[in-house]
mmCIF file of C-alpha atoms in Angstrom:
data_model
loop_
_atom_site.group_PDB
_atom_site.id
_atom_site.type_symbol
_atom_site.label_atom_id
_atom_site.label_comp_id
_atom_site.label_asym_id
_atom_site.label_seq_id
_atom_site.Cartn_x
_atom_site.Cartn_y
_atom_site.Cartn_z
ATOM 1 C CA UNK A 1 34.506 -15.451 30.084
ATOM 2 C CA UNK A 2 38.264 -14.529 29.957
ATOM 3 C CA UNK A 3 37.772 -11.784 32.813
ATOM 4 C CA UNK A 4 35.779 -13.684 35.213
ATOM 5 C CA UNK A 5 35.908 -17.362 34.512
ATOM 6 C CA UNK A 6 33.201 -19.634 36.304
ATOM 7 C CA UNK A 7 31.190 -23.089 35.954
ATOM 8 C CA UNK A 8 28.079 -21.404 35.035
ATOM 9 C CA UNK A 9 28.924 -18.859 32.783
ATOM 10 C CA UNK A 10 30.786 -20.908 30.715
ATOM 11 C CA UNK A 11 27.120 -22.717 30.553
ATOM 12 C CA UNK A 12 25.474 -19.688 29.330
ATOM 13 C CA UNK A 13 28.028 -18.571 27.008
ATOM 14 C CA UNK A 14 28.136 -21.496 25.535
ATOM 15 C CA UNK A 15 24.747 -21.603 25.142
ATOM 16 C CA UNK A 16 24.326 -18.410 23.718
ATOM 17 C CA UNK A 17 27.317 -18.956 21.507
ATOM 18 C CA UNK A 18 25.276 -22.183 19.924
ATOM 19 C CA UNK A 19 21.787 -19.711 19.703
ATOM 20 C CA UNK A 20 24.459 -17.690 17.406
ATOM 21 C CA UNK A 21 25.860 -19.721 15.407
ATOM 22 C CA UNK A 22 22.165 -21.358 14.773
ATOM 23 C CA UNK A 23 20.798 -18.079 14.045
ATOM 24 C CA UNK A 24 23.548 -17.201 11.790
ATOM 25 C CA UNK A 25 23.189 -20.606 9.903
ATOM 26 C CA UNK A 26 19.032 -19.742 9.486
ATOM 27 C CA UNK A 27 20.170 -16.018 7.909
ATOM 28 C CA UNK A 28 22.386 -17.745 5.590
ATOM 29 C CA UNK A 29 19.698 -20.452 4.319
ATOM 30 C CA UNK A 30 16.977 -17.399 4.365
ATOM 31 C CA UNK A 31 19.449 -15.191 2.397
ATOM 32 C CA UNK A 32 19.116 -18.046 -0.301
ATOM 33 C CA UNK A 33 15.278 -18.912 -0.132
ATOM 34 C CA UNK A 34 15.259 -15.165 -1.057
ATOM 35 C CA UNK A 35 17.588 -15.653 -3.582
ATOM 36 C CA UNK A 36 16.019 -18.480 -5.287
ATOM 37 C CA UNK A 37 12.739 -16.338 -5.093
ATOM 38 C CA UNK A 38 11.528 -19.389 -2.768
ATOM 39 C CA UNK A 39 9.886 -16.218 -0.489
ATOM 40 C CA UNK A 40 8.302 -18.637 1.824
ATOM 41 C CA UNK A 41 10.303 -20.167 3.123
ATOM 42 C CA UNK A 42 12.886 -16.948 3.683
ATOM 43 C CA UNK A 43 9.445 -15.668 5.694
ATOM 44 C CA UNK A 44 9.641 -18.669 7.794
ATOM 45 C CA UNK A 45 13.500 -18.223 8.709
ATOM 46 C CA UNK A 46 12.992 -14.904 9.082
ATOM 47 C CA UNK A 47 10.039 -15.089 11.168
ATOM 48 C CA UNK A 48 12.488 -17.886 13.579
ATOM 49 C CA UNK A 49 15.285 -15.170 14.158
ATOM 50 C CA UNK A 50 12.812 -12.363 14.262
ATOM 51 C CA UNK A 51 11.929 -14.290 17.447
ATOM 52 C CA UNK A 52 15.083 -13.611 18.783
ATOM 53 C CA UNK A 53 16.417 -10.878 17.158
ATOM 54 C CA UNK A 54 13.669 -8.624 17.514
ATOM 55 C CA UNK A 55 15.217 -4.829 17.008
ATOM 56 C CA UNK A 56 16.980 -5.876 13.710
ATOM 57 C CA UNK A 57 16.243 -3.366 10.981
ATOM 58 C CA UNK A 58 17.691 -4.814 7.968
ATOM 59 C CA UNK A 59 16.144 -8.438 8.695
ATOM 60 C CA UNK A 60 12.772 -6.874 8.744
ATOM 61 C CA UNK A 61 12.982 -4.923 5.472
ATOM 62 C CA UNK A 62 14.562 -8.594 4.121
ATOM 63 C CA UNK A 63 11.350 -10.130 5.156
ATOM 64 C CA UNK A 64 8.748 -7.263 4.318
ATOM 65 C CA UNK A 65 10.563 -7.507 0.480
ATOM 66 C CA UNK A 66 9.180 -11.334 1.182
ATOM 67 C CA UNK A 67 5.958 -10.055 2.075
ATOM 68 C CA UNK A 68 5.610 -7.570 -0.875
ATOM 69 C CA UNK A 69 6.567 -10.950 -3.107
ATOM 70 C CA UNK A 70 4.043 -13.098 -2.072
ATOM 71 C CA UNK A 71 1.253 -10.347 -2.065
ATOM 72 C CA UNK A 72 0.916 -9.560 1.159
ATOM 73 C CA UNK A 73 1.393 -5.756 1.710
ATOM 74 C CA UNK A 74 0.078 -5.070 4.876
ATOM 75 C CA UNK A 75 2.440 -7.540 6.195
ATOM 76 C CA UNK A 76 5.071 -5.527 4.794
ATOM 77 C CA UNK A 77 4.030 -2.723 5.992
ATOM 78 C CA UNK A 78 4.393 -3.506 9.610
ATOM 79 C CA UNK A 79 7.856 -4.790 8.981
ATOM 80 C CA UNK A 80 8.704 -1.567 7.468
ATOM 81 C CA UNK A 81 6.722 0.972 10.192
ATOM 82 C CA UNK A 82 9.411 -0.363 12.300
ATOM 83 C CA UNK A 83 12.232 -0.980 10.493
ATOM 84 C CA UNK A 84 11.414 2.761 9.675
ATOM 85 C CA UNK A 85 11.659 3.438 13.744
ATOM 86 C CA UNK A 86 14.461 1.616 14.237
ATOM 87 C CA UNK A 87 17.196 2.691 11.771
ATOM 88 C CA UNK A 88 17.558 6.314 12.121
ATOM 89 C CA UNK A 89 17.052 8.178 8.645
ATOM 90 C CA UNK A 90 15.624 5.171 7.561
ATOM 91 C CA UNK A 91 14.539 7.034 3.638
ATOM 92 C CA UNK A 92 13.865 3.801 1.795
ATOM 93 C CA UNK A 93 11.725 2.321 4.465
ATOM 94 C CA UNK A 94 9.094 5.788 3.886
ATOM 95 C CA UNK A 95 9.558 5.461 0.017
ATOM 96 C CA UNK A 96 9.177 1.605 0.154
ATOM 97 C CA UNK A 97 5.432 1.941 2.812
ATOM 98 C CA UNK A 98 4.357 5.062 0.902
ATOM 99 C CA UNK A 99 4.582 2.792 -2.774
ATOM 100 C CA UNK A 100 2.819 0.101 -1.188
ATOM 101 C CA UNK A 101 -0.154 2.513 0.069
ATOM 102 C CA UNK A 102 0.020 3.852 -3.568
ATOM 103 C CA UNK A 103 -0.629 0.583 -4.912
ATOM 104 C CA UNK A 104 -3.451 -0.114 -2.650
ATOM 105 C CA UNK A 105 -4.933 3.031 -3.660
ATOM 106 C CA UNK A 106 -4.983 4.739 -0.177
ATOM 107 C CA UNK A 107 -2.999 8.108 -1.735
ATOM 108 C CA UNK A 108 -3.934 10.340 1.676
ATOM 109 C CA UNK A 109 -1.710 7.559 3.348
ATOM 110 C CA UNK A 110 1.030 7.271 0.870
ATOM 111 C CA UNK A 111 1.660 11.040 0.599
ATOM 112 C CA UNK A 112 1.775 11.116 4.383
ATOM 113 C CA UNK A 113 4.918 8.630 4.354
ATOM 114 C CA UNK A 114 6.338 10.272 1.382
ATOM 115 C CA UNK A 115 6.336 13.543 3.302
ATOM 116 C CA UNK A 116 8.270 11.596 6.211
ATOM 117 C CA UNK A 117 10.902 10.813 3.441
ATOM 118 C CA UNK A 118 11.009 14.409 2.805
ATOM 119 C CA UNK A 119 11.204 15.488 6.016
ATOM 120 C CA UNK A 120 14.758 13.377 6.604
ATOM 121 C CA UNK A 121 16.034 14.478 2.827
ATOM 122 C CA UNK A 122 14.539 16.872 0.850
ATOM 123 C CA UNK A 123 16.792 16.242 -2.000
ATOM 124 C CA UNK A 124 15.498 12.309 -2.329
ATOM 125 C CA UNK A 125 15.367 11.907 -6.150
ATOM 126 C CA UNK A 126 12.487 8.650 -5.697
ATOM 127 C CA UNK A 127 10.857 10.358 -2.652
ATOM 128 C CA UNK A 128 10.865 14.086 -4.627
ATOM 129 C CA UNK A 129 9.179 12.006 -7.796
ATOM 130 C CA UNK A 130 6.617 9.863 -5.976
ATOM 131 C CA UNK A 131 5.635 12.967 -3.947
ATOM 132 C CA UNK A 132 4.929 14.950 -7.008
ATOM 133 C CA UNK A 133 2.813 12.112 -8.698
ATOM 134 C CA UNK A 134 0.350 11.411 -5.343
ATOM 135 C CA UNK A 135 0.095 15.300 -4.205
ATOM 136 C CA UNK A 136 -1.180 16.182 -7.797
ATOM 137 C CA UNK A 137 -3.403 12.898 -7.743
ATOM 138 C CA UNK A 138 -4.908 13.280 -4.239
ATOM 139 C CA UNK A 139 -5.217 17.114 -4.937
ATOM 140 C CA UNK A 140 -7.950 15.940 -8.254
ATOM 141 C CA UNK A 141 -9.635 13.672 -6.406
ATOM 142 C CA UNK A 142 -10.527 16.127 -3.310
ATOM 143 C CA UNK A 143 -11.700 18.765 -6.038
ATOM 144 C CA UNK A 144 -13.714 15.572 -7.530
ATOM 145 C CA UNK A 145 -14.951 15.303 -4.135
ATOM 146 C CA UNK A 146 -16.149 18.512 -3.133
ATOM 147 C CA UNK A 147 -17.527 19.328 -6.860
ATOM 148 C CA UNK A 148 -19.766 16.291 -5.965
ATOM 149 C CA UNK A 149 -20.607 17.747 -2.430
ATOM 150 C CA UNK A 150 -21.638 21.008 -4.417
ATOM 151 C CA UNK A 151 -23.742 19.221 -6.560
ATOM 152 C CA UNK A 152 -21.680 20.321 -9.794
ATOM 153 C CA UNK A 153 -21.517 16.295 -11.650
ATOM 154 C CA UNK A 154 -20.636 17.559 -14.967
ATOM 155 C CA UNK A 155 -17.591 19.077 -13.419
ATOM 156 C CA UNK A 156 -16.789 16.110 -11.172
ATOM 157 C CA UNK A 157 -16.868 13.654 -14.144
ATOM 158 C CA UNK A 158 -14.130 15.776 -16.044
ATOM 159 C CA UNK A 159 -12.375 15.773 -12.888
ATOM 160 C CA UNK A 160 -12.459 12.073 -12.576
ATOM 161 C CA UNK A 161 -11.467 11.882 -16.247
ATOM 162 C CA UNK A 162 -8.374 13.548 -15.362
ATOM 163 C CA UNK A 163 -7.772 11.353 -12.501
ATOM 164 C CA UNK A 164 -7.795 8.217 -14.826
ATOM 165 C CA UNK A 165 -4.770 9.997 -17.373
ATOM 166 C CA UNK A 166 -2.729 10.989 -13.961
ATOM 167 C CA UNK A 167 -2.712 7.627 -13.207
ATOM 168 C CA UNK A 168 -3.410 4.605 -15.857
ATOM 169 C CA UNK A 169 -0.860 2.085 -14.527
ATOM 170 C CA UNK A 170 -2.496 1.238 -11.285
ATOM 171 C CA UNK A 171 -5.784 -0.210 -11.775
ATOM 172 C CA UNK A 172 -7.882 0.547 -8.703
ATOM 173 C CA UNK A 173 -7.711 4.829 -8.915
ATOM 174 C CA UNK A 174 -9.033 4.088 -12.444
ATOM 175 C CA UNK A 175 -11.876 1.625 -10.870
ATOM 176 C CA UNK A 176 -12.230 4.136 -7.729
ATOM 177 C CA UNK A 177 -12.699 7.578 -10.335
ATOM 178 C CA UNK A 178 -15.145 5.004 -12.435
ATOM 179 C CA UNK A 179 -17.401 4.286 -9.123
ATOM 180 C CA UNK A 180 -17.322 7.866 -9.227
ATOM 181 C CA UNK A 181 -18.384 8.660 -12.445
ATOM 182 C CA UNK A 182 -21.161 6.189 -11.950
ATOM 183 C CA UNK A 183 -22.685 8.120 -9.257
ATOM 184 C CA UNK A 184 -22.353 11.755 -10.787
ATOM 185 C CA UNK A 185 -24.521 10.463 -13.836
ATOM 186 C CA UNK A 186 -27.166 8.411 -11.699
ATOM 187 C CA UNK A 187 -27.438 12.040 -9.966
ATOM 188 C CA UNK A 188 -27.276 13.876 -13.081
ATOM 189 C CA UNK A 189 -30.542 12.557 -14.204
ATOM 190 C CA UNK A 190 -28.491 10.669 -17.155
ATOM 191 C CA UNK A 191 -29.426 6.909 -16.459
ATOM 192 C CA UNK A 192 -28.586 5.257 -19.945
ATOM 193 C CA UNK A 193 -24.927 6.476 -19.204
ATOM 194 C CA UNK A 194 -25.277 5.354 -15.317
ATOM 195 C CA UNK A 195 -26.398 2.328 -16.693
ATOM 196 C CA UNK A 196 -22.989 1.573 -18.371
ATOM 197 C CA UNK A 197 -19.965 2.656 -16.481
ATOM 198 C CA UNK A 198 -21.995 1.427 -13.546
ATOM 199 C CA UNK A 199 -22.018 -2.157 -15.324
ATOM 200 C CA UNK A 200 -18.241 -1.546 -16.051
ATOM 201 C CA UNK A 201 -17.235 -1.075 -12.490
ATOM 202 C CA UNK A 202 -19.938 -3.892 -11.368
ATOM 203 C CA UNK A 203 -17.611 -6.471 -13.828
ATOM 204 C CA UNK A 204 -14.280 -5.531 -11.964
ATOM 205 C CA UNK A 205 -16.164 -5.460 -8.714
ATOM 206 C CA UNK A 206 -19.186 -7.538 -8.507
ATOM 207 C CA UNK A 207 -20.218 -6.627 -5.048
ATOM 208 C CA UNK A 208 -19.246 -2.952 -4.974
ATOM 209 C CA UNK A 209 -22.466 -1.758 -2.903
ATOM 210 C CA UNK A 210 -21.575 1.969 -4.312
ATOM 211 C CA UNK A 211 -21.895 1.024 -8.271
ATOM 212 C CA UNK A 212 -25.268 -1.287 -7.171
ATOM 213 C CA UNK A 213 -26.509 1.656 -5.325
ATOM 214 C CA UNK A 214 -26.533 4.368 -8.504
ATOM 215 C CA UNK A 215 -27.616 1.426 -11.031
ATOM 216 C CA UNK A 216 -30.566 1.164 -8.866
ATOM 217 C CA UNK A 217 -31.161 4.493 -9.031
ATOM 218 C CA UNK A 218 -30.608 4.710 -12.701
ATOM 219 C CA UNK A 219 -32.944 1.787 -13.374
ATOM 220 C CA UNK A 220 -35.361 3.202 -10.975
ATOM 221 C CA UNK A 221 -35.383 6.517 -13.434
ATOM 222 C CA UNK A 222 -35.860 4.367 -16.577
ATOM 223 C CA UNK A 223 -38.684 2.609 -15.181
ATOM 224 C CA UNK A 224 -36.501 -0.652 -15.337
ATOM 225 C CA UNK A 225 -38.128 -1.478 -11.572
ATOM 226 C CA UNK A 226 -37.300 -5.739 -12.231
ATOM 227 C CA UNK A 227 -33.619 -4.451 -12.660
#
């Protein structure tokens, strides 16, 4: 305005200043809501700010944190992926994306994202630690699936037992391992054991189609046609 004063531009400048003040106020409220663990309100306020400040990586990372706390991991991933593109060398975003995928049981995507982090910083301690864990688990699962394809069911069961030892904390890996063990036992003509393990899986996931099919096969071997 100082360089080129005019009524039109003054109006525009005042409008922008007013909007800027409003966004700063919303930002303060969003931070306050986040600190008070009112994540729903924080998300709503951040939605308003990000509608204007589309390219703000920090705001997207903050909203991703809120989504994680609210149990909406897929929305958090979307914001973190945007933040990883908007801010160069954003190792933290790649690390968080990898962790979320890992917690969701998607070890392959987790491995892919943590590698992106290490490409930016090969000495990143958190990423390297996660990389070692995911790589080991990924290798065991791939190896177990290969054994199943070869019909080596006893060896595959042993390998899936190792998967459960490698990751005892994240429950989804134990459930998936048991689902595959149930399949191996059914294919290996061990119906009693298969029924037991399949039932364990179905208590956790009543609509697990694979476990239902494998238990049905096991029931057939035992001549339990009604079941």
